[in-house]
Amino acid sequence: MSPAFHIAGVKRALDEQNAAVQEMEAAVNSIMDAVERMLSLDLNVEGSALKVVDCCSEIIEVCAFQDITGQRISQTIETLGVVDRALDALAGCVATAEVPDGTSLLNGPALPGQGLMQGAADDLFAFGRKA
Amino acid sequence: MAVDMKMPILIVDDYRTMLRIIRNLLTKLGFSDIDEATDGTDALTKLRSRYYGLIISDWNMQPMTGYELLKNVREDEMLKKTPFVMVTAESKTENVIAARQAGVNNYIIKPFSGEVLKAKLKTVLGDF
């Protein structure tokens, strides 16, 4: 396993796990906030049903964290698989261990602060349309 | 021209949770005919079996990615004009450019809100 893979692969896996933990915590907090808002509603007050619907919609949106964290964890599992094969190779169980090529467009979710925000993607998209 | 809120929409994602989220958001926006596929291959089979007015697809799926699905759709004489919105966690510049060059109509980065989805669909379909 090359030093470059160690940095790009294992370090990224650690960052992915940290990001996943933070995103899960944020999602659970958002869900609990919405539930607490619903529990505090006086259902006899006009308009409270709409507030319940809004809270439910918010919970549904927040549940997208499962997709994002799932992708992060899948990437980590993939990296662990490479590490496992590399360790096997070191132990003489197999001759070589494959290191994934990093040029694919399948990068998964960006780490916090590293990917494009929606606004930047919109600008890029609009620029591409004019080109 | 008014958007046909009854037009069939195909949503493609390998995460059941995300399919449910997008289905719920579309229902809240007023769309009623929503079908699902769990990867590009499944989506292509469905797209060739009936008419869909819009495709909303994830990128990162196996065995056929959303990007490959997009290219297949744009190369297919019957499907090539179908509006295609990519909804993905892939948020690198090269991804947006590649999708744009392949003919995607809009690009939404996960996680996203119902408001963002509505705004992008208005850009693609017109006001509703």
PDB file of C-alpha atoms in Angstrom:
ATOM      1  CA  MET A   1       0.000   0.000   0.000  1.00  0.00           C
ATOM      2  CA  SER A   2       1.609   3.250  -1.137  1.00  0.00           C
ATOM      3  CA  PRO A   3       1.916   6.332   1.092  1.00  0.00           C
ATOM      4  CA  ALA A   4      -0.258   8.172  -1.454  1.00  0.00           C
ATOM      5  CA  PHE A   5      -3.058   5.643  -1.003  1.00  0.00           C
ATOM      6  CA  HIS A   6      -2.696   5.908   2.758  1.00  0.00           C
ATOM      7  CA  ILE A   7      -3.280   9.639   2.592  1.00  0.00           C
ATOM      8  CA  ALA A   8      -5.996   9.591  -0.059  1.00  0.00           C
ATOM      9  CA  GLY A   9      -7.775   6.464   1.073  1.00  0.00           C
ATOM     10  CA  VAL A  10      -7.445   5.855   4.795  1.00  0.00           C
ATOM     11  CA  LYS A  11      -7.398   9.554   5.718  1.00  0.00           C
ATOM     12  CA  ARG A  12     -10.495  10.103   3.598  1.00  0.00           C
ATOM     13  CA  ALA A  13     -12.218   7.130   5.241  1.00  0.00           C
ATOM     14  CA  LEU A  14     -11.551   8.645   8.662  1.00  0.00           C
ATOM     15  CA  ASP A  15     -12.881  12.014   7.504  1.00  0.00           C
ATOM     16  CA  GLU A  16     -15.949  10.301   5.982  1.00  0.00           C
ATOM     17  CA  GLN A  17     -16.722   8.595   9.274  1.00  0.00           C
ATOM     18  CA  ASN A  18     -16.371  11.832  11.225  1.00  0.00           C
ATOM     19  CA  ALA A  19     -18.595  13.624   8.728  1.00  0.00           C
ATOM     20  CA  ALA A  20     -21.188  10.815   8.897  1.00  0.00           C
ATOM     21  CA  VAL A  21     -21.316  10.975  12.693  1.00  0.00           C
ATOM     22  CA  GLN A  22     -21.801  14.752  12.601  1.00  0.00           C
ATOM     23  CA  GLU A  23     -24.479  14.518   9.898  1.00  0.00           C
ATOM     24  CA  MET A  24     -26.369  11.810  11.806  1.00  0.00           C
ATOM     25  CA  GLU A  25     -26.295  13.906  14.956  1.00  0.00           C
ATOM     26  CA  ALA A  26     -27.499  16.996  13.088  1.00  0.00           C
ATOM     27  CA  ALA A  27     -30.301  15.017  11.427  1.00  0.00           C
ATOM     28  CA  VAL A  28     -31.480  13.464  14.686  1.00  0.00           C
ATOM     29  CA  ASN A  29     -31.470  16.890  16.335  1.00  0.00           C
ATOM     30  CA  SER A  30     -33.522  18.339  13.472  1.00  0.00           C
ATOM     31  CA  ILE A  31     -36.010  15.468  13.663  1.00  0.00           C
ATOM     32  CA  MET A  32     -36.321  15.863  17.430  1.00  0.00           C
ATOM     33  CA  ASP A  33     -36.787  19.622  17.056  1.00  0.00           C
ATOM     34  CA  ALA A  34     -39.634  19.071  14.620  1.00  0.00           C
ATOM     35  CA  VAL A  35     -41.253  16.434  16.836  1.00  0.00           C
ATOM     36  CA  GLU A  36     -40.966  18.680  19.901  1.00  0.00           C
ATOM     37  CA  ARG A  37     -42.580  21.530  17.955  1.00  0.00           C
ATOM     38  CA  MET A  38     -45.475  19.198  17.087  1.00  0.00           C
ATOM     39  CA  LEU A  39     -45.822  18.028  20.685  1.00  0.00           C
ATOM     40  CA  SER A  40     -46.019  21.612  21.909  1.00  0.00           C
ATOM     41  CA  LEU A  41     -48.843  22.540  19.516  1.00  0.00           C
ATOM     42  CA  ASP A  42     -52.303  23.233  20.848  1.00  0.00           C
ATOM     43  CA  LEU A  43     -54.373  21.197  18.404  1.00  0.00           C
ATOM     44  CA  ASN A  44     -57.493  23.223  19.246  1.00  0.00           C
ATOM     45  CA  VAL A  45     -55.918  26.334  17.720  1.00  0.00           C
ATOM     46  CA  GLU A  46     -56.792  27.029  14.112  1.00  0.00           C
ATOM     47  CA  GLY A  47     -53.896  26.378  11.726  1.00  0.00           C
ATOM     48  CA  SER A  48     -52.190  23.808  13.934  1.00  0.00           C
ATOM     49  CA  ALA A  49     -52.884  21.024  11.430  1.00  0.00           C
ATOM     50  CA  LEU A  50     -50.881  22.918   8.808  1.00  0.00           C
ATOM     51  CA  LYS A  51     -48.026  23.297  11.281  1.00  0.00           C
ATOM     52  CA  VAL A  52     -48.064  19.532  11.815  1.00  0.00           C
ATOM     53  CA  VAL A  53     -47.856  19.019   8.045  1.00  0.00           C
ATOM     54  CA  ASP A  54     -44.907  21.446   7.847  1.00  0.00           C
ATOM     55  CA  CYS A  55     -43.094  19.593  10.640  1.00  0.00           C
ATOM     56  CA  CYS A  56     -43.713  16.250   8.917  1.00  0.00           C
ATOM     57  CA  SER A  57     -42.365  17.632   5.626  1.00  0.00           C
ATOM     58  CA  GLU A  58     -39.273  18.881   7.444  1.00  0.00           C
ATOM     59  CA  ILE A  59     -38.715  15.422   8.945  1.00  0.00           C
ATOM     60  CA  ILE A  60     -39.052  13.793   5.521  1.00  0.00           C
ATOM     61  CA  GLU A  61     -36.474  16.187   4.037  1.00  0.00           C
ATOM     62  CA  VAL A  62     -34.037  15.612   6.893  1.00  0.00           C
ATOM     63  CA  CYS A  63     -34.257  11.835   6.366  1.00  0.00           C
ATOM     64  CA  ALA A  64     -32.054  12.348   3.284  1.00  0.00           C
ATOM     65  CA  PHE A  65     -29.152  12.025   5.735  1.00  0.00           C
ATOM     66  CA  GLN A  66     -29.495   8.255   5.420  1.00  0.00           C
ATOM     67  CA  ASP A  67     -28.498   8.418   1.751  1.00  0.00           C
ATOM     68  CA  ILE A  68     -25.521  10.713   2.375  1.00  0.00           C
ATOM     69  CA  THR A  69     -24.196   8.859   5.415  1.00  0.00           C
ATOM     70  CA  GLY A  70     -24.849   5.534   3.685  1.00  0.00           C
ATOM     71  CA  GLN A  71     -22.609   6.598   0.805  1.00  0.00           C
ATOM     72  CA  ARG A  72     -19.915   7.751   3.235  1.00  0.00           C
ATOM     73  CA  ILE A  73     -20.000   4.446   5.100  1.00  0.00           C
ATOM     74  CA  SER A  74     -19.956   2.477   1.820  1.00  0.00           C
ATOM     75  CA  GLN A  75     -16.785   4.336   0.794  1.00  0.00           C
ATOM     76  CA  THR A  76     -15.202   3.483   4.123  1.00  0.00           C
ATOM     77  CA  ILE A  77     -16.137  -0.185   3.717  1.00  0.00           C
ATOM     78  CA  GLU A  78     -14.522  -0.114   0.260  1.00  0.00           C
ATOM     79  CA  THR A  79     -11.338   1.384   1.728  1.00  0.00           C
ATOM     80  CA  LEU A  80     -11.293  -1.171   4.533  1.00  0.00           C
ATOM     81  CA  GLY A  81     -11.582  -3.884   1.875  1.00  0.00           C
ATOM     82  CA  VAL A  82      -8.490  -2.514   0.119  1.00  0.00           C
ATOM     83  CA  VAL A  83      -6.623  -2.335   3.428  1.00  0.00           C
ATOM     84  CA  ASP A  84      -7.691  -5.892   4.208  1.00  0.00           C
ATOM     85  CA  ARG A  85      -6.407  -7.136   0.841  1.00  0.00           C
ATOM     86  CA  ALA A  86      -3.170  -5.188   1.298  1.00  0.00           C
ATOM     87  CA  LEU A  87      -2.659  -6.778   4.704  1.00  0.00           C
ATOM     88  CA  ASP A  88      -3.355 -10.168   3.164  1.00  0.00           C
ATOM     89  CA  ALA A  89      -0.735  -9.417   0.523  1.00  0.00           C
ATOM     90  CA  LEU A  90       1.742  -8.420   3.200  1.00  0.00           C
ATOM     91  CA  ALA A  91       1.043 -11.654   4.977  1.00  0.00           C
ATOM     92  CA  GLY A  92       1.806 -13.514   1.792  1.00  0.00           C
ATOM     93  CA  CYS A  93      -1.771 -14.740   1.330  1.00  0.00           C
ATOM     94  CA  VAL A  94      -2.094 -13.109  -2.106  1.00  0.00           C
ATOM     95  CA  ALA A  95       0.493 -11.762  -4.515  1.00  0.00           C
ATOM     96  CA  THR A  96      -0.818  -8.232  -5.061  1.00  0.00           C
ATOM     97  CA  ALA A  97      -3.410  -5.854  -3.722  1.00  0.00           C
ATOM     98  CA  GLU A  98      -5.311  -3.552  -6.051  1.00  0.00           C
ATOM     99  CA  VAL A  99      -5.541   0.125  -5.214  1.00  0.00           C
ATOM    100  CA  PRO A 100      -8.613   1.840  -6.660  1.00  0.00           C
ATOM    101  CA  ASP A 101      -8.087   4.390  -9.356  1.00  0.00           C
ATOM    102  CA  GLY A 102      -9.076   7.845  -8.128  1.00  0.00           C
ATOM    103  CA  THR A 103      -9.954   9.356 -11.490  1.00  0.00           C
ATOM    104  CA  SER A 104     -13.545   8.126 -11.568  1.00  0.00           C
ATOM    105  CA  LEU A 105     -16.414  10.584 -11.485  1.00  0.00           C
ATOM    106  CA  LEU A 106     -17.881   8.541  -8.637  1.00  0.00           C
ATOM    107  CA  ASN A 107     -16.504  10.464  -5.688  1.00  0.00           C
ATOM    108  CA  GLY A 108     -19.497  10.215  -3.373  1.00  0.00           C
ATOM    109  CA  PRO A 109     -20.564  13.004  -1.043  1.00  0.00           C
ATOM    110  CA  ALA A 110     -17.986  15.743  -0.602  1.00  0.00           C
ATOM    111  CA  LEU A 111     -16.545  16.256   2.846  1.00  0.00           C
ATOM    112  CA  PRO A 112     -17.846  19.341   4.651  1.00  0.00           C
ATOM    113  CA  GLY A 113     -16.395  22.455   3.033  1.00  0.00           C
ATOM    114  CA  GLN A 114     -14.927  20.598   0.059  1.00  0.00           C
ATOM    115  CA  GLY A 115     -17.773  20.172  -2.429  1.00  0.00           C
ATOM    116  CA  LEU A 116     -19.734  22.672  -4.469  1.00  0.00           C
ATOM    117  CA  MET A 117     -22.707  24.341  -2.795  1.00  0.00           C
ATOM    118  CA  GLN A 118     -25.963  24.401  -4.775  1.00  0.00           C
ATOM    119  CA  GLY A 119     -25.421  28.061  -5.749  1.00  0.00           C
ATOM    120  CA  ALA A 120     -21.976  27.342  -7.174  1.00  0.00           C
ATOM    121  CA  ALA A 121     -23.349  24.336  -9.069  1.00  0.00           C
ATOM    122  CA  ASP A 122     -26.115  26.582 -10.450  1.00  0.00           C
ATOM    123  CA  ASP A 123     -23.538  29.130 -11.648  1.00  0.00           C
ATOM    124  CA  LEU A 124     -21.446  26.403 -13.251  1.00  0.00           C
ATOM    125  CA  PHE A 125     -24.526  24.894 -14.816  1.00  0.00           C
ATOM    126  CA  ALA A 126     -25.666  28.249 -16.238  1.00  0.00           C
ATOM    127  CA  PHE A 127     -22.169  28.888 -17.593  1.00  0.00           C
ATOM    128  CA  GLY A 128     -22.146  25.466 -19.247  1.00  0.00           C
ATOM    129  CA  ARG A 129     -25.481  26.230 -20.871  1.00  0.00           C
ATOM    130  CA  LYS A 130     -24.173  29.427 -22.441  1.00  0.00           C
ATOM    131  CA  ALA A 131     -20.948  27.805 -23.629  1.00  0.00           C
TER     132      ALA A 131
ATOM    133  CA  MET B   1     -47.834  26.339 -21.245  1.00  0.00           C
ATOM    134  CA  ALA B   2     -49.109  24.952 -17.956  1.00  0.00           C
ATOM    135  CA  VAL B   3     -47.290  21.998 -16.464  1.00  0.00           C
ATOM    136  CA  ASP B   4     -49.282  18.767 -16.562  1.00  0.00           C
ATOM    137  CA  MET B   5     -49.298  17.781 -12.905  1.00  0.00           C
ATOM    138  CA  LYS B   6     -50.539  14.316 -13.891  1.00  0.00           C
ATOM    139  CA  MET B   7     -47.593  13.545 -16.152  1.00  0.00           C
ATOM    140  CA  PRO B   8     -45.723  10.380 -15.184  1.00  0.00           C
ATOM    141  CA  ILE B   9     -42.424  11.043 -13.426  1.00  0.00           C
ATOM    142  CA  LEU B  10     -39.694   8.421 -12.991  1.00  0.00           C
ATOM    143  CA  ILE B  11     -37.472   8.786  -9.924  1.00  0.00           C
ATOM    144  CA  VAL B  12     -34.279   6.717  -9.847  1.00  0.00           C
ATOM    145  CA  ASP B  13     -32.216   6.080  -6.721  1.00  0.00           C
ATOM    146  CA  ASP B  14     -30.690   3.016  -5.094  1.00  0.00           C
ATOM    147  CA  TYR B  15     -31.628   4.277  -1.624  1.00  0.00           C
ATOM    148  CA  ARG B  16     -35.243   3.462  -0.768  1.00  0.00           C
ATOM    149  CA  THR B  17     -35.265   6.301   1.740  1.00  0.00           C
ATOM    150  CA  MET B  18     -34.358   8.824  -0.937  1.00  0.00           C
ATOM    151  CA  LEU B  19     -37.036   7.442  -3.277  1.00  0.00           C
ATOM    152  CA  ARG B  20     -39.586   7.951  -0.498  1.00  0.00           C
ATOM    153  CA  ILE B  21     -38.312  11.473   0.212  1.00  0.00           C
ATOM    154  CA  ILE B  22     -38.475  12.559  -3.434  1.00  0.00           C
ATOM    155  CA  ARG B  23     -41.879  10.889  -3.876  1.00  0.00           C
ATOM    156  CA  ASN B  24     -43.204  12.756  -0.834  1.00  0.00           C
ATOM    157  CA  LEU B  25     -41.791  16.084  -2.009  1.00  0.00           C
ATOM    158  CA  LEU B  26     -43.246  15.622  -5.508  1.00  0.00           C
ATOM    159  CA  THR B  27     -46.623  14.679  -4.032  1.00  0.00           C
ATOM    160  CA  LYS B  28     -46.534  17.795  -1.880  1.00  0.00           C
ATOM    161  CA  LEU B  29     -45.773  19.849  -5.006  1.00  0.00           C
ATOM    162  CA  GLY B  30     -48.914  18.392  -6.616  1.00  0.00           C
ATOM    163  CA  PHE B  31     -47.571  15.638  -8.876  1.00  0.00           C
ATOM    164  CA  SER B  32     -49.560  12.415  -8.695  1.00  0.00           C
ATOM    165  CA  ASP B  33     -48.126   9.859 -11.136  1.00  0.00           C
ATOM    166  CA  ILE B  34     -44.742   8.900  -9.717  1.00  0.00           C
ATOM    167  CA  ASP B  35     -42.887   5.711 -10.563  1.00  0.00           C
ATOM    168  CA  GLU B  36     -39.601   4.401  -9.139  1.00  0.00           C
ATOM    169  CA  ALA B  37     -36.472   2.590 -10.345  1.00  0.00           C
ATOM    170  CA  THR B  38     -33.486   1.526  -8.278  1.00  0.00           C
ATOM    171  CA  ASP B  39     -30.691   1.862 -10.858  1.00  0.00           C
ATOM    172  CA  GLY B  40     -30.038   2.929 -14.434  1.00  0.00           C
ATOM    173  CA  THR B  41     -30.792  -0.453 -15.977  1.00  0.00           C
ATOM    174  CA  ASP B  42     -34.122  -0.724 -14.177  1.00  0.00           C
ATOM    175  CA  ALA B  43     -34.904   2.861 -15.209  1.00  0.00           C
ATOM    176  CA  LEU B  44     -34.152   2.256 -18.890  1.00  0.00           C
ATOM    177  CA  THR B  45     -36.443  -0.781 -18.907  1.00  0.00           C
ATOM    178  CA  LYS B  46     -39.257   1.315 -17.428  1.00  0.00           C
ATOM    179  CA  LEU B  47     -38.585   4.271 -19.734  1.00  0.00           C
ATOM    180  CA  ARG B  48     -38.910   1.991 -22.756  1.00  0.00           C
ATOM    181  CA  SER B  49     -42.164   0.490 -21.527  1.00  0.00           C
ATOM    182  CA  ARG B  50     -44.213   3.696 -21.067  1.00  0.00           C
ATOM    183  CA  TYR B  51     -44.072   7.467 -21.484  1.00  0.00           C
ATOM    184  CA  TYR B  52     -42.536   9.610 -18.709  1.00  0.00           C
ATOM    185  CA  GLY B  53     -42.600  13.401 -18.719  1.00  0.00           C
ATOM    186  CA  LEU B  54     -39.636  13.785 -16.376  1.00  0.00           C
ATOM    187  CA  ILE B  55     -36.718  11.754 -15.013  1.00  0.00           C
ATOM    188  CA  ILE B  56     -35.192  12.579 -11.634  1.00  0.00           C
ATOM    189  CA  SER B  57     -32.107  10.458 -11.056  1.00  0.00           C
ATOM    190  CA  ASP B  58     -29.319   9.908  -8.571  1.00  0.00           C
ATOM    191  CA  TRP B  59     -25.791   9.580 -10.004  1.00  0.00           C
ATOM    192  CA  ASN B  60     -24.096   6.981  -7.807  1.00  0.00           C
ATOM    193  CA  MET B  61     -25.834   3.648  -8.500  1.00  0.00           C
ATOM    194  CA  GLN B  62     -24.801   0.186  -9.636  1.00  0.00           C
ATOM    195  CA  PRO B  63     -24.690  -1.505 -12.101  1.00  0.00           C
ATOM    196  CA  MET B  64     -25.683   1.483 -14.272  1.00  0.00           C
ATOM    197  CA  THR B  65     -24.997   4.957 -12.846  1.00  0.00           C
ATOM    198  CA  GLY B  66     -27.265   7.957 -13.324  1.00  0.00           C
ATOM    199  CA  TYR B  67     -24.629   9.477 -15.612  1.00  0.00           C
ATOM    200  CA  GLU B  68     -24.699   6.400 -17.852  1.00  0.00           C
ATOM    201  CA  LEU B  69     -28.499   6.461 -17.740  1.00  0.00           C
ATOM    202  CA  LEU B  70     -28.447  10.102 -18.845  1.00  0.00           C
ATOM    203  CA  LYS B  71     -26.161   9.285 -21.790  1.00  0.00           C
ATOM    204  CA  ASN B  72     -28.354   6.321 -22.764  1.00  0.00           C
ATOM    205  CA  VAL B  73     -31.468   8.480 -22.629  1.00  0.00           C
ATOM    206  CA  ARG B  74     -29.905  11.202 -24.769  1.00  0.00           C
ATOM    207  CA  GLU B  75     -28.764   8.639 -27.342  1.00  0.00           C
ATOM    208  CA  ASP B  76     -32.204   7.045 -27.585  1.00  0.00           C
ATOM    209  CA  GLU B  77     -34.378   8.515 -30.349  1.00  0.00           C
ATOM    210  CA  MET B  78     -37.596   7.949 -28.379  1.00  0.00           C
ATOM    211  CA  LEU B  79     -36.310   9.239 -25.046  1.00  0.00           C
ATOM    212  CA  LYS B  80     -33.778  11.923 -25.902  1.00  0.00           C
ATOM    213  CA  LYS B  81     -36.114  14.880 -25.311  1.00  0.00           C
ATOM    214  CA  THR B  82     -37.271  13.725 -21.864  1.00  0.00           C
ATOM    215  CA  PRO B  83     -36.305  16.315 -19.219  1.00  0.00           C
ATOM    216  CA  PHE B  84     -33.646  14.863 -16.917  1.00  0.00           C
ATOM    217  CA  VAL B  85     -32.743  16.247 -13.494  1.00  0.00           C
ATOM    218  CA  MET B  86     -29.742  14.847 -11.637  1.00  0.00           C
ATOM    219  CA  VAL B  87     -30.119  14.761  -7.851  1.00  0.00           C
ATOM    220  CA  THR B  88     -26.830  13.684  -6.361  1.00  0.00           C
ATOM    221  CA  ALA B  89     -24.263  13.949  -3.603  1.00  0.00           C
ATOM    222  CA  GLU B  90     -21.575  14.190  -6.313  1.00  0.00           C
ATOM    223  CA  SER B  91     -20.683  17.842  -5.908  1.00  0.00           C
ATOM    224  CA  LYS B  92     -17.421  18.305  -7.767  1.00  0.00           C
ATOM    225  CA  THR B  93     -17.063  20.769 -10.618  1.00  0.00           C
ATOM    226  CA  GLU B  94     -16.140  17.966 -13.026  1.00  0.00           C
ATOM    227  CA  ASN B  95     -19.397  16.160 -12.226  1.00  0.00           C
ATOM    228  CA  VAL B  96     -21.574  19.195 -12.967  1.00  0.00           C
ATOM    229  CA  ILE B  97     -19.681  19.863 -16.208  1.00  0.00           C
ATOM    230  CA  ALA B  98     -19.836  16.207 -17.304  1.00  0.00           C
ATOM    231  CA  ALA B  99     -23.584  16.050 -16.599  1.00  0.00           C
ATOM    232  CA  ARG B 100     -24.174  19.334 -18.406  1.00  0.00           C
ATOM    233  CA  GLN B 101     -22.217  18.137 -21.429  1.00  0.00           C
ATOM    234  CA  ALA B 102     -24.183  14.879 -21.425  1.00  0.00           C
ATOM    235  CA  GLY B 103     -27.412  16.868 -21.656  1.00  0.00           C
ATOM    236  CA  VAL B 104     -28.830  17.061 -18.139  1.00  0.00           C
ATOM    237  CA  ASN B 105     -31.514  19.736 -17.672  1.00  0.00           C
ATOM    238  CA  ASN B 106     -30.647  20.603 -14.082  1.00  0.00           C
ATOM    239  CA  TYR B 107     -28.408  19.492 -11.240  1.00  0.00           C
ATOM    240  CA  ILE B 108     -29.395  19.307  -7.573  1.00  0.00           C
ATOM    241  CA  ILE B 109     -26.848  18.618  -4.852  1.00  0.00           C
ATOM    242  CA  LYS B 110     -27.917  16.447  -1.905  1.00  0.00           C
ATOM    243  CA  PRO B 111     -29.034  17.128   0.712  1.00  0.00           C
ATOM    244  CA  PHE B 112     -31.664  19.476  -0.677  1.00  0.00           C
ATOM    245  CA  SER B 113     -34.944  21.007   0.433  1.00  0.00           C
ATOM    246  CA  GLY B 114     -38.383  20.842  -1.115  1.00  0.00           C
ATOM    247  CA  GLU B 115     -37.981  24.496  -2.069  1.00  0.00           C
ATOM    248  CA  VAL B 116     -34.820  23.752  -4.070  1.00  0.00           C
ATOM    249  CA  LEU B 117     -36.524  20.853  -5.847  1.00  0.00           C
ATOM    250  CA  LYS B 118     -39.503  23.053  -6.704  1.00  0.00           C
ATOM    251  CA  ALA B 119     -37.269  25.863  -8.014  1.00  0.00           C
ATOM    252  CA  LYS B 120     -35.277  23.509 -10.234  1.00  0.00           C
ATOM    253  CA  LEU B 121     -38.381  21.774 -11.581  1.00  0.00           C
ATOM    254  CA  LYS B 122     -39.838  25.184 -12.449  1.00  0.00           C
ATOM    255  CA  THR B 123     -36.658  25.946 -14.385  1.00  0.00           C
ATOM    256  CA  VAL B 124     -37.012  22.705 -16.316  1.00  0.00           C
ATOM    257  CA  LEU B 125     -40.786  22.383 -16.742  1.00  0.00           C
ATOM    258  CA  GLY B 126     -42.062  25.943 -16.421  1.00  0.00           C
ATOM    259  CA  ASP B 127     -44.165  27.545 -13.704  1.00  0.00           C
ATOM    260  CA  PHE B 128     -46.618  25.423 -11.718  1.00  0.00           C
TER     261      PHE B 128
END
